[in-house]
Coordinates of N, CA and C in Angstrom, one line a residue:
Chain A
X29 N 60.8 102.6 126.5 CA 62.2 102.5 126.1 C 62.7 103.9 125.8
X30 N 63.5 104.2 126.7 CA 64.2 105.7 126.4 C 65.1 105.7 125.1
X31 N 65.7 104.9 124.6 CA 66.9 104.9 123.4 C 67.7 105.1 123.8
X32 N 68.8 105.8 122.9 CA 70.3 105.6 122.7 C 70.1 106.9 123.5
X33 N 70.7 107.1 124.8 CA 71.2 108.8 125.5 C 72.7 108.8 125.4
X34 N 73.1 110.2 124.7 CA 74.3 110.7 124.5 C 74.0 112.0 125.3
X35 N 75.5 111.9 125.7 CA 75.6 113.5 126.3 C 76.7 114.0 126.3
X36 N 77.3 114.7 126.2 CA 76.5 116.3 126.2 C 75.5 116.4 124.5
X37 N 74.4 117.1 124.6 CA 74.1 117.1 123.3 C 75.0 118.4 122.7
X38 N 75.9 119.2 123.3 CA 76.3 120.3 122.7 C 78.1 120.4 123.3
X39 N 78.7 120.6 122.7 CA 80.1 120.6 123.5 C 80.9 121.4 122.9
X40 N 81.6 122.4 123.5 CA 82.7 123.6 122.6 C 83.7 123.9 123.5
X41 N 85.0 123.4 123.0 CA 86.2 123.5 124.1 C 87.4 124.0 122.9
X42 N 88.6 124.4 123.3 CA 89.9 124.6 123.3 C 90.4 123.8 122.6
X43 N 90.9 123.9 121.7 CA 92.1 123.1 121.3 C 92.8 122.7 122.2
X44 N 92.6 121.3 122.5 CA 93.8 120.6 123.5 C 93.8 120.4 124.5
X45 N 92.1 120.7 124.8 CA 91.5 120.3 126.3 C 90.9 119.0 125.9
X46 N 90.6 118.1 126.5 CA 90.4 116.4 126.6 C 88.4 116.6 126.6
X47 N 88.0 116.0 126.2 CA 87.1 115.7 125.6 C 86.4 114.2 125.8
X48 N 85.1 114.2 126.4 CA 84.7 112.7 126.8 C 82.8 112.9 126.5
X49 N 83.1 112.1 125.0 CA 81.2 112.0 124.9 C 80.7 110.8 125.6
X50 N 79.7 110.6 125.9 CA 79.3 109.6 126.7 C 77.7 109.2 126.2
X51 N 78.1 107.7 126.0 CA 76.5 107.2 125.5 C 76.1 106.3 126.5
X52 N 74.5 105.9 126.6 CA 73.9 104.5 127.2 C 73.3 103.8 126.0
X53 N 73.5 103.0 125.8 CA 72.7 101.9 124.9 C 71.3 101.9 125.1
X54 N 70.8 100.9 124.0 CA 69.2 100.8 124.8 C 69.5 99.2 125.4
X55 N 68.5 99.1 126.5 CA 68.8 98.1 127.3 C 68.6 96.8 126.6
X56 N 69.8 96.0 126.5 CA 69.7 94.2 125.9 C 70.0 94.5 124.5
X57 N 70.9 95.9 123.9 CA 71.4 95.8 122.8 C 72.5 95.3 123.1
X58 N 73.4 94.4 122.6 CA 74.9 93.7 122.7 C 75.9 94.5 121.7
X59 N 75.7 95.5 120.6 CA 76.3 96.1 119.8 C 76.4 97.6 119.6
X60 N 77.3 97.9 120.0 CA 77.4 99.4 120.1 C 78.6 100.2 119.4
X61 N 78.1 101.1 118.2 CA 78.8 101.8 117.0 C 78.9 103.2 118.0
X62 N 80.3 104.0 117.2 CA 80.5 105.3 117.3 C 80.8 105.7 115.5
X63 N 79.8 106.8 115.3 CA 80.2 107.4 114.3 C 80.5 108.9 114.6
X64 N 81.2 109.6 113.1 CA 81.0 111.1 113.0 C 80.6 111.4 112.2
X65 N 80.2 112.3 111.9 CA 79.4 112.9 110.6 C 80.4 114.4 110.3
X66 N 80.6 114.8 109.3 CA 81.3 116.0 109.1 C 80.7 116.3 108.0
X67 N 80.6 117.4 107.2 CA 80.4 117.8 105.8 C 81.4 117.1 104.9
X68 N 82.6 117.1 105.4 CA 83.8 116.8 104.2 C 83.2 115.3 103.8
X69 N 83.4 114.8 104.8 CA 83.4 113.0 104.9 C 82.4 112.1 105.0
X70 N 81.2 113.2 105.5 CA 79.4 112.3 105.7 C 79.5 111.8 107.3
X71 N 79.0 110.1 106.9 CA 78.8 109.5 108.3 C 80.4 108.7 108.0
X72 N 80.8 108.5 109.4 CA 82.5 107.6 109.2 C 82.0 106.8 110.4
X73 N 82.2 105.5 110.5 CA 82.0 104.4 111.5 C 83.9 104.7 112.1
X74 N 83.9 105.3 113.2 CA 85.0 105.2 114.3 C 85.0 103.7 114.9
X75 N 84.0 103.4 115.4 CA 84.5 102.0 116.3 C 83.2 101.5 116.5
X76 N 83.1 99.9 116.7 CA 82.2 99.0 117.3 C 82.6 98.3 118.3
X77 N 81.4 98.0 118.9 CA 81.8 97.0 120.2 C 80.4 95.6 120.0
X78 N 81.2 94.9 120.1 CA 80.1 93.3 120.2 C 80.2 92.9 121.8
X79 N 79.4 93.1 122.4 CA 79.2 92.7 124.0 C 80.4 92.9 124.5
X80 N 81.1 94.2 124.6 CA 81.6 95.4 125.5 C 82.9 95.0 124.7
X81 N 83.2 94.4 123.9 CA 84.3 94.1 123.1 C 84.8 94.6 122.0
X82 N 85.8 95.7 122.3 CA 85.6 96.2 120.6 C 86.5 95.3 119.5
X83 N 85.6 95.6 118.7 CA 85.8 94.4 117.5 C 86.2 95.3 116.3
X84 N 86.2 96.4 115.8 CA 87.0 97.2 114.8 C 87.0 98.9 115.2
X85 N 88.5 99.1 115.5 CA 88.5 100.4 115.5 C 89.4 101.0 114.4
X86 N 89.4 100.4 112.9 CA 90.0 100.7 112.2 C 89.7 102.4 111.8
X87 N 88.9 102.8 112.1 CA 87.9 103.9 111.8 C 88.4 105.0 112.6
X88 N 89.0 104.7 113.7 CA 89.8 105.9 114.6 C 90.8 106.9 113.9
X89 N 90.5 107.8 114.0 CA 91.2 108.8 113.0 C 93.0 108.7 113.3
X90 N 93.2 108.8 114.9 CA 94.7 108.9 115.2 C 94.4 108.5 116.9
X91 N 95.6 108.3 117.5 CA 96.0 107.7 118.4 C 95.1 109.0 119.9
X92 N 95.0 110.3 118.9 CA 94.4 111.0 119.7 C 93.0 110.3 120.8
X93 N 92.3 109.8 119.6 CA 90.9 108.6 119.9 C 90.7 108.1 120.7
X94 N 89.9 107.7 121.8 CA 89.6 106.7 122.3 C 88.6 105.7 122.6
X95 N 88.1 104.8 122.9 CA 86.5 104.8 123.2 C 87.0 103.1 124.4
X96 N 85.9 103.8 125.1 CA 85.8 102.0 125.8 C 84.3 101.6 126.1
X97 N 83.9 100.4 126.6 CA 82.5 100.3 126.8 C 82.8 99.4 128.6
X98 N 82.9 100.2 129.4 CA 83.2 99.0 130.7 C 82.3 97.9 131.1
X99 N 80.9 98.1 130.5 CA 79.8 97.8 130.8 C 78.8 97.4 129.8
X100 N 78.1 96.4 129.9 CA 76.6 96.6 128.6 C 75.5 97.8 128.6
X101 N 76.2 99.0 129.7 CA 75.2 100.0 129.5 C 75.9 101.3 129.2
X102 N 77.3 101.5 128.8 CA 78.0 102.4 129.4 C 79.1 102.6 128.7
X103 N 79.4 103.2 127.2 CA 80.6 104.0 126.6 C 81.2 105.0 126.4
X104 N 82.2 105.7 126.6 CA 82.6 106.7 126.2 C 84.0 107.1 124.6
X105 N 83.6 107.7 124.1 CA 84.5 108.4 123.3 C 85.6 109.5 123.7
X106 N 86.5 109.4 123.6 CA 87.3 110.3 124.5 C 88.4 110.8 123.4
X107 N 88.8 112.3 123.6 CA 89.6 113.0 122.4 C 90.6 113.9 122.9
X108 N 92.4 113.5 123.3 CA 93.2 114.1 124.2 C 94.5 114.2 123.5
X109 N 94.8 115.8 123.0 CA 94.0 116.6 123.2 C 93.3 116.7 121.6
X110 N 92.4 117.4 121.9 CA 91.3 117.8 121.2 C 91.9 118.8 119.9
X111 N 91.7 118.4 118.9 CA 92.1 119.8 117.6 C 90.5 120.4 116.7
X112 N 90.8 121.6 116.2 CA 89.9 122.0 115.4 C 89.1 121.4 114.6
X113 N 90.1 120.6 113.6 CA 89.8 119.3 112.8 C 88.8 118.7 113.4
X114 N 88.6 118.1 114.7 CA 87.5 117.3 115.5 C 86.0 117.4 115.6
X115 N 86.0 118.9 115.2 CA 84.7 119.3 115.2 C 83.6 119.0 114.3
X116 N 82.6 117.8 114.7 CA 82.0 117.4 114.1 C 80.5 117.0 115.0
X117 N 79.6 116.3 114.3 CA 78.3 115.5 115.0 C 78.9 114.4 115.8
X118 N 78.8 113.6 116.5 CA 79.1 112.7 116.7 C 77.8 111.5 117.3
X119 N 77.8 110.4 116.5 CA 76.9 109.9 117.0 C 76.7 108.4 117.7
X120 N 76.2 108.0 118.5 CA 76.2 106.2 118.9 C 74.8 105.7 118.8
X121 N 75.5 104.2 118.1 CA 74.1 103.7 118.1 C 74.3 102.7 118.6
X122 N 73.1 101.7 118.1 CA 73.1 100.6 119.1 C 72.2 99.1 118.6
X123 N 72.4 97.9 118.7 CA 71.6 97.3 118.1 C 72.0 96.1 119.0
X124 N 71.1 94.7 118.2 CA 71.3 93.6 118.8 C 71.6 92.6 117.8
X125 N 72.6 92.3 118.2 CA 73.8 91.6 117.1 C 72.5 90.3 116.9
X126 N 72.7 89.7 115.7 CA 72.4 88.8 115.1 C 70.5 88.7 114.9
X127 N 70.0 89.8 114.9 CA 68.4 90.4 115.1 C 68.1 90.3 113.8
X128 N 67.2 90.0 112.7 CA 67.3 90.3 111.0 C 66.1 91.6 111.5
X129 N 65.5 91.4 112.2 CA 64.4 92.6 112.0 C 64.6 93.7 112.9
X130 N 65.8 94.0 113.4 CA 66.2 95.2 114.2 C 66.9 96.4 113.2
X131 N 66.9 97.4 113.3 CA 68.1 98.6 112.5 C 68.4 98.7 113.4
X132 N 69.0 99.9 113.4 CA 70.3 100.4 114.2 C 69.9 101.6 114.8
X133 N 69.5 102.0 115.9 CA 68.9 103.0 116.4 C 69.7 104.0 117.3
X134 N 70.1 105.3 116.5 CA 70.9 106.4 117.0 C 70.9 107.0 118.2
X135 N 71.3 107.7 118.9 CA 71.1 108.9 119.8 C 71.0 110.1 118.7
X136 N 70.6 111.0 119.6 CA 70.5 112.3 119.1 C 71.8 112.8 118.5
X137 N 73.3 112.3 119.1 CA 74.3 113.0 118.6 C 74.8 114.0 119.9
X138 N 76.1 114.1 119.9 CA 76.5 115.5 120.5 C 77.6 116.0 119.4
X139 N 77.1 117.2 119.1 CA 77.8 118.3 118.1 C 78.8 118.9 119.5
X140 N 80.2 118.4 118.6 CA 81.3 119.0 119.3 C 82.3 120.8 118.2
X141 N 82.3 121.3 119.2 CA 83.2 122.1 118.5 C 84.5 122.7 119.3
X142 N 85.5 122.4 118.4 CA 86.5 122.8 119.0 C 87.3 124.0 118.5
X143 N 87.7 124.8 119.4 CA 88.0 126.4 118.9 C 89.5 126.7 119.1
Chain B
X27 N 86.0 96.0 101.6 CA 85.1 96.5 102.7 C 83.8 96.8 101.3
X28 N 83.0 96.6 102.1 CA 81.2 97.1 101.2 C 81.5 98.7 101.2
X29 N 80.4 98.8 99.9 CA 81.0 100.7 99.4 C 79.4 100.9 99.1
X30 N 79.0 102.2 99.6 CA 77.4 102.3 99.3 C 77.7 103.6 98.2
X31 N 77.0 104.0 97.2 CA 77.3 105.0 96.3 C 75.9 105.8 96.0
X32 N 75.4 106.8 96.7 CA 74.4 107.4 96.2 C 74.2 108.7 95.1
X33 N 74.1 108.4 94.2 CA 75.0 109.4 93.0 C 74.0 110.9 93.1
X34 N 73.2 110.9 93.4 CA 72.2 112.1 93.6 C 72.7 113.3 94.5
X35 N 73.2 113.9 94.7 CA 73.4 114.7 96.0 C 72.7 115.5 96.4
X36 N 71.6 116.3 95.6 CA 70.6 117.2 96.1 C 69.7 116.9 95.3
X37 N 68.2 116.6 95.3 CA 67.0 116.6 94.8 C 65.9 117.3 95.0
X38 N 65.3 118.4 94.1 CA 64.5 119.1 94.1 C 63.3 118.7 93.9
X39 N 61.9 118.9 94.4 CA 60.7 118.5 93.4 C 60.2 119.6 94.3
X40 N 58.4 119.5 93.4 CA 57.7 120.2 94.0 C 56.3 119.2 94.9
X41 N 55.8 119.6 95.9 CA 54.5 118.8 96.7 C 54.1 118.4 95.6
X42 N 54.0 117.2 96.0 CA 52.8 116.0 95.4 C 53.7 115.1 94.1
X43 N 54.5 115.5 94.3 CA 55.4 114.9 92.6 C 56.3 113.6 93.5
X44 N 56.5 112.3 92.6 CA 56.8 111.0 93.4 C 58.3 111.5 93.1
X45 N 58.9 110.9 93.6 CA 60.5 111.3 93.6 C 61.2 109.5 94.2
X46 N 62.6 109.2 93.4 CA 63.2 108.1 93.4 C 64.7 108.7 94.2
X47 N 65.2 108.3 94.9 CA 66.4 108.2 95.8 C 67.3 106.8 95.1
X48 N 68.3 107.1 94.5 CA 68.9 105.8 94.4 C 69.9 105.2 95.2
X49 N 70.7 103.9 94.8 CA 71.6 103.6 96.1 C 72.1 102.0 95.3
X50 N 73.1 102.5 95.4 CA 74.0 101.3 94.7 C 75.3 100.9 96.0
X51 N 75.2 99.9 95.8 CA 76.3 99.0 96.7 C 77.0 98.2 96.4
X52 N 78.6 97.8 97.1 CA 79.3 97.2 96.3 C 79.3 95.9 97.9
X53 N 79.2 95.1 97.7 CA 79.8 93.7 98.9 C 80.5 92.4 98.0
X54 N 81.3 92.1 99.0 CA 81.7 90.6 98.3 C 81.0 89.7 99.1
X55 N 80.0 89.5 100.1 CA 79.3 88.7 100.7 C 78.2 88.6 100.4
X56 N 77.6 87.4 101.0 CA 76.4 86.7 100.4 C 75.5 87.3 101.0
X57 N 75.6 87.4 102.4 CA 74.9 87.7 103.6 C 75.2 89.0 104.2
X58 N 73.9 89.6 103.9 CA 74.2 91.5 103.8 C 72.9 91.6 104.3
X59 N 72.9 93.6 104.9 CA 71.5 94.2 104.9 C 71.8 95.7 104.6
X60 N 70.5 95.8 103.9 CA 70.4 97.5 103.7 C 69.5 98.1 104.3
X61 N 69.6 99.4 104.5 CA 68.9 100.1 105.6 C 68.8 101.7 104.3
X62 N 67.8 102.2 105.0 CA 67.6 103.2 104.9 C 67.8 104.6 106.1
X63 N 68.3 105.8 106.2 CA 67.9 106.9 107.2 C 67.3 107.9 106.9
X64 N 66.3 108.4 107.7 CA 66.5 109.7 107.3 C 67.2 111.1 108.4
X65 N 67.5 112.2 108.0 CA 67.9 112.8 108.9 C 67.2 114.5 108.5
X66 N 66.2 114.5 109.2 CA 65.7 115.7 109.2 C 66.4 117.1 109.3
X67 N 66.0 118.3 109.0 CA 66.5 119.3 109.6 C 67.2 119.5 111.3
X68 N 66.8 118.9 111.9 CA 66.7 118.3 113.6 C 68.2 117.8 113.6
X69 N 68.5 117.1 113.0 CA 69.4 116.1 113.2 C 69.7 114.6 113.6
X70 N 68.6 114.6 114.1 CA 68.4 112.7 114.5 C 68.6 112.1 113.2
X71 N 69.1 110.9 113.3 CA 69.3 110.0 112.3 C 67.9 108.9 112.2
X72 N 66.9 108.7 111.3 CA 65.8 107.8 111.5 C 65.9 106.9 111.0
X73 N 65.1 105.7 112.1 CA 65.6 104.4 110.9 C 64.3 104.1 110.3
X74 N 64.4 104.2 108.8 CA 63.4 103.8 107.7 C 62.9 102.1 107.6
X75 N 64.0 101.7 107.3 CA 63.7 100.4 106.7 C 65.2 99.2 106.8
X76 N 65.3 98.1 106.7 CA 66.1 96.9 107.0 C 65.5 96.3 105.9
X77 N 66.7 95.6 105.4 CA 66.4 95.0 104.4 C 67.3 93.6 104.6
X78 N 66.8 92.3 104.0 CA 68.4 91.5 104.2 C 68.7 91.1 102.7
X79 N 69.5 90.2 102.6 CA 70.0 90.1 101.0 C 69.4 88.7 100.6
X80 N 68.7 88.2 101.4 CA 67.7 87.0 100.5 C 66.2 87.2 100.3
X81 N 65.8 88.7 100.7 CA 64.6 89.1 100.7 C 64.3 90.0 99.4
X82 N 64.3 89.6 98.4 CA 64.2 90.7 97.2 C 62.3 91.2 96.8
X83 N 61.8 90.9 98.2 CA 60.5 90.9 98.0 C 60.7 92.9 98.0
X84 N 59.8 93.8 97.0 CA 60.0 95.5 97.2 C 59.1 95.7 98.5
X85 N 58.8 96.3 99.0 CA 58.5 96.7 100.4 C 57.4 97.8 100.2
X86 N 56.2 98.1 100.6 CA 55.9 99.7 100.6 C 54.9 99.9 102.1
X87 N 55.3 101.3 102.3 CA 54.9 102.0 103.8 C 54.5 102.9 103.6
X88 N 52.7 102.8 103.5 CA 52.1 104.5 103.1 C 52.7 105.1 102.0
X89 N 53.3 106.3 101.8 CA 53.8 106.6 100.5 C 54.9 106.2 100.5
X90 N 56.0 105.6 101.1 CA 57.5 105.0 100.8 C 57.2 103.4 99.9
X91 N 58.1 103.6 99.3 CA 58.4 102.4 99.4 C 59.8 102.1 98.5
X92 N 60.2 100.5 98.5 CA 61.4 100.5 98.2 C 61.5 99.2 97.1
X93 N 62.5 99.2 96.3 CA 63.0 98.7 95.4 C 64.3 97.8 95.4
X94 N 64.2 96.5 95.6 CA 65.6 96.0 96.1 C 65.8 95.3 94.7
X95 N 67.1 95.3 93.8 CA 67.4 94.4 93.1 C 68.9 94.4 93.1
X96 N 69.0 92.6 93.0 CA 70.0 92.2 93.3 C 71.3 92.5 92.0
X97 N 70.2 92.2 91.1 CA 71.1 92.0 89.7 C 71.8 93.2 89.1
X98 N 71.3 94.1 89.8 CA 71.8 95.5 89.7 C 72.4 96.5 91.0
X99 N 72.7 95.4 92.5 CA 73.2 95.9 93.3 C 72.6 97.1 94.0
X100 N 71.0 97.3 93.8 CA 70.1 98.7 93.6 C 69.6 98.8 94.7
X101 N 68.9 99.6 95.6 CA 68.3 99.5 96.6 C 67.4 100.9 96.5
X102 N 67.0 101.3 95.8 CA 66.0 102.5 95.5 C 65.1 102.7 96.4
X103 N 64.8 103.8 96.6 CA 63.4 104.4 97.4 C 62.8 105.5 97.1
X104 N 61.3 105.6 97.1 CA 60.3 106.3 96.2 C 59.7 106.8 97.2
X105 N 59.3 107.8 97.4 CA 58.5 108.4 97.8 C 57.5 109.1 97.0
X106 N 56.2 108.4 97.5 CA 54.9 109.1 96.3 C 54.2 110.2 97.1
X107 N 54.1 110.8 96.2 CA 52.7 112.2 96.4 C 53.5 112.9 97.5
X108 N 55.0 113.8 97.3 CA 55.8 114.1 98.3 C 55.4 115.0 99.3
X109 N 55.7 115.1 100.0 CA 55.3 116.6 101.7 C 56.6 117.2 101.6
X110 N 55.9 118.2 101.9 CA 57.1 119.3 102.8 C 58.1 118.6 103.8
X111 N 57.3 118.2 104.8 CA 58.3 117.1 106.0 C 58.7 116.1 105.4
X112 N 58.6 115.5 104.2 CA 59.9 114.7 103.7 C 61.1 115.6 103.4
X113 N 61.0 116.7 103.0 CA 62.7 117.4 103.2 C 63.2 117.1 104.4
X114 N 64.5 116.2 103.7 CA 65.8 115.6 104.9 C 66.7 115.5 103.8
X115 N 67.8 115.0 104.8 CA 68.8 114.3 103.8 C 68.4 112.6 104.3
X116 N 68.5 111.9 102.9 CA 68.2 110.4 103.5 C 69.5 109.5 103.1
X117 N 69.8 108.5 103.8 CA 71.0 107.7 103.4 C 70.7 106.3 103.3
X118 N 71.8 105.8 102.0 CA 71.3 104.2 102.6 C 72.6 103.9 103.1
X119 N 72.5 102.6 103.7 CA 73.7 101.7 104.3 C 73.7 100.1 103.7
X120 N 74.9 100.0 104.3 CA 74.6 98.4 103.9 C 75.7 98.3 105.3
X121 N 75.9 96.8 105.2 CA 75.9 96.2 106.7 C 76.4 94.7 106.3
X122 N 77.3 94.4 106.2 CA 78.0 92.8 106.1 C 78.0 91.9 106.8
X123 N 77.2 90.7 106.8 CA 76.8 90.3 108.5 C 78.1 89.5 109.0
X124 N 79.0 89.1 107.8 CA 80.4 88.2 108.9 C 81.0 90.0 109.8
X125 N 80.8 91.4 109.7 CA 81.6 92.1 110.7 C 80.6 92.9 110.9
X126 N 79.2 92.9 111.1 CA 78.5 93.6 111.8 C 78.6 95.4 111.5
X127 N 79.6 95.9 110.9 CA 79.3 96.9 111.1 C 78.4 97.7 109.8
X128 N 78.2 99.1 109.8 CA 77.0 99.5 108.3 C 78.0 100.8 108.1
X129 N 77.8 100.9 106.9 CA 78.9 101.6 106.0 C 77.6 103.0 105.3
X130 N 77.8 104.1 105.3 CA 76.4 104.9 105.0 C 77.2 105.1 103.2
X131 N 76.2 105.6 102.9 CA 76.4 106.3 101.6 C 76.6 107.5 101.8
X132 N 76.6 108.9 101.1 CA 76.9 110.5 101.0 C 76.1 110.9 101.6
X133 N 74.2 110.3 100.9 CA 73.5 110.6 101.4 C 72.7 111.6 100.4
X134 N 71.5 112.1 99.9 CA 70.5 112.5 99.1 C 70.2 113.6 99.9
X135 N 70.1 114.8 99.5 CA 69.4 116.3 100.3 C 68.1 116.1 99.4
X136 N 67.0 116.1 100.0 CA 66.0 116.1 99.4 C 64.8 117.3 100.1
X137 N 64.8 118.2 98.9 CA 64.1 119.8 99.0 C 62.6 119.2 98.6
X138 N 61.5 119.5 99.4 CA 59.9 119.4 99.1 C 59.6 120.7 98.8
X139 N 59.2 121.5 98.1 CA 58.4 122.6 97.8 C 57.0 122.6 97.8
X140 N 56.9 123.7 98.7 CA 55.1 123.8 98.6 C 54.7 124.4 97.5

């Protein structure tokens, strides 16, 4: 089982260039989280998906945000344009909805910075 | 929405001294789970432990272990006879099962001294 792959693990762009992190799930997880982590604010739940469906993106900072999952293998976060503010960890995880003995098993993260 | 509150923000000890992590939660549901992470120097987020909210049995894993009470909303974790490579920051969560999603706490910096 390879886990949660995010990529890029490292990302540094411009204020106001467009921005697309990309995760895989682990295979026959149905539930897929985007968080951020910052110093100010900790871990922040951005958005979930329940089998490719997002189900709360109350967590989206502003309309800048985006995230979709086209596939049960396959999401992206996407940030257009991009501000300094944004610069954070960002991380996806991944689980199998209705499991009592599963947690929630992260990617590595991609640390974004925007300049 | 569930609120996780870890009031500790940095903890110091020195090797070999047991050390307590606390973790208070707020839900209006019946049907919950709490989790533990840890997150190393590295940065990966690790998953410790799952908990659900009809299980108040305490848990223990080699030197971890945990403390669930209901009556006090508590979800504690101990680490005995501490290491060096326990310095991380560790978080708990909770997780409301009618919306699936897990809510973290601040999170504990926890310093091991040789």
């Amino acid at each position: 089982d390879a886990g949660v792959i995010q990529s890029p693990r490292h990302e540094v762009t411009e204020m106001g260039q467009e921005v697309t992190l990309r995760c895989k799930p682990i295979s026959g997880h149905n539930s897929l989280f985007w968080y951020r982590q910052t110093m100010m604010r900790g871990l922040e739940l951005l958005i979930y998906f329940n089998n490719n469906v997002p189900i709360d993106d109350s967590g989206m900072p502003e309309d800048r945000f985006s995230a979709k999952m086209p596939n049960a293998s396959f999401s992206t976060l996407k940030i257009q344009p991009s501000e300094p503010r944004d610069s954070a960890v960002y991380f996806c995880a991944s689980t199998l909805e209705g499991s009592a003995n599963y947690g929630y098993t992260f990617g590595s993260g991609t640390r974004l910075t925007v300049v | 929405a569930q609120k996780v509150t870890q009031a500790q923000t940095e903890i110091s000890v020195v090797e070999k001294e047991d050390v307590t992590l606390d973790c208070v939660y707020e839900t209006r549901d019946t049907t919950y789970y709490l989790f533990w992470y840890k997150q190393p120097p590295s940065g990966e987020l690790v998953f410790l432990i799952r908990r659900n909210s009809f299980d108040e049995q305490n848990e223990i894993s080699g030197r971890y272990s945990w403390n669930f009470q209901k009556s006090t909303s508590s979800f504690n974790f101990t680490i005995t006879a501490s290491q060096v490579v326990d310095s991380a920051v560790y978080f708990c969560a909770l997780s409301e099962a009618r919306n699936n999603d897990m809510r973290f706490g601040a999170g504990t910096r926890l310093t091991v001294k040789p």
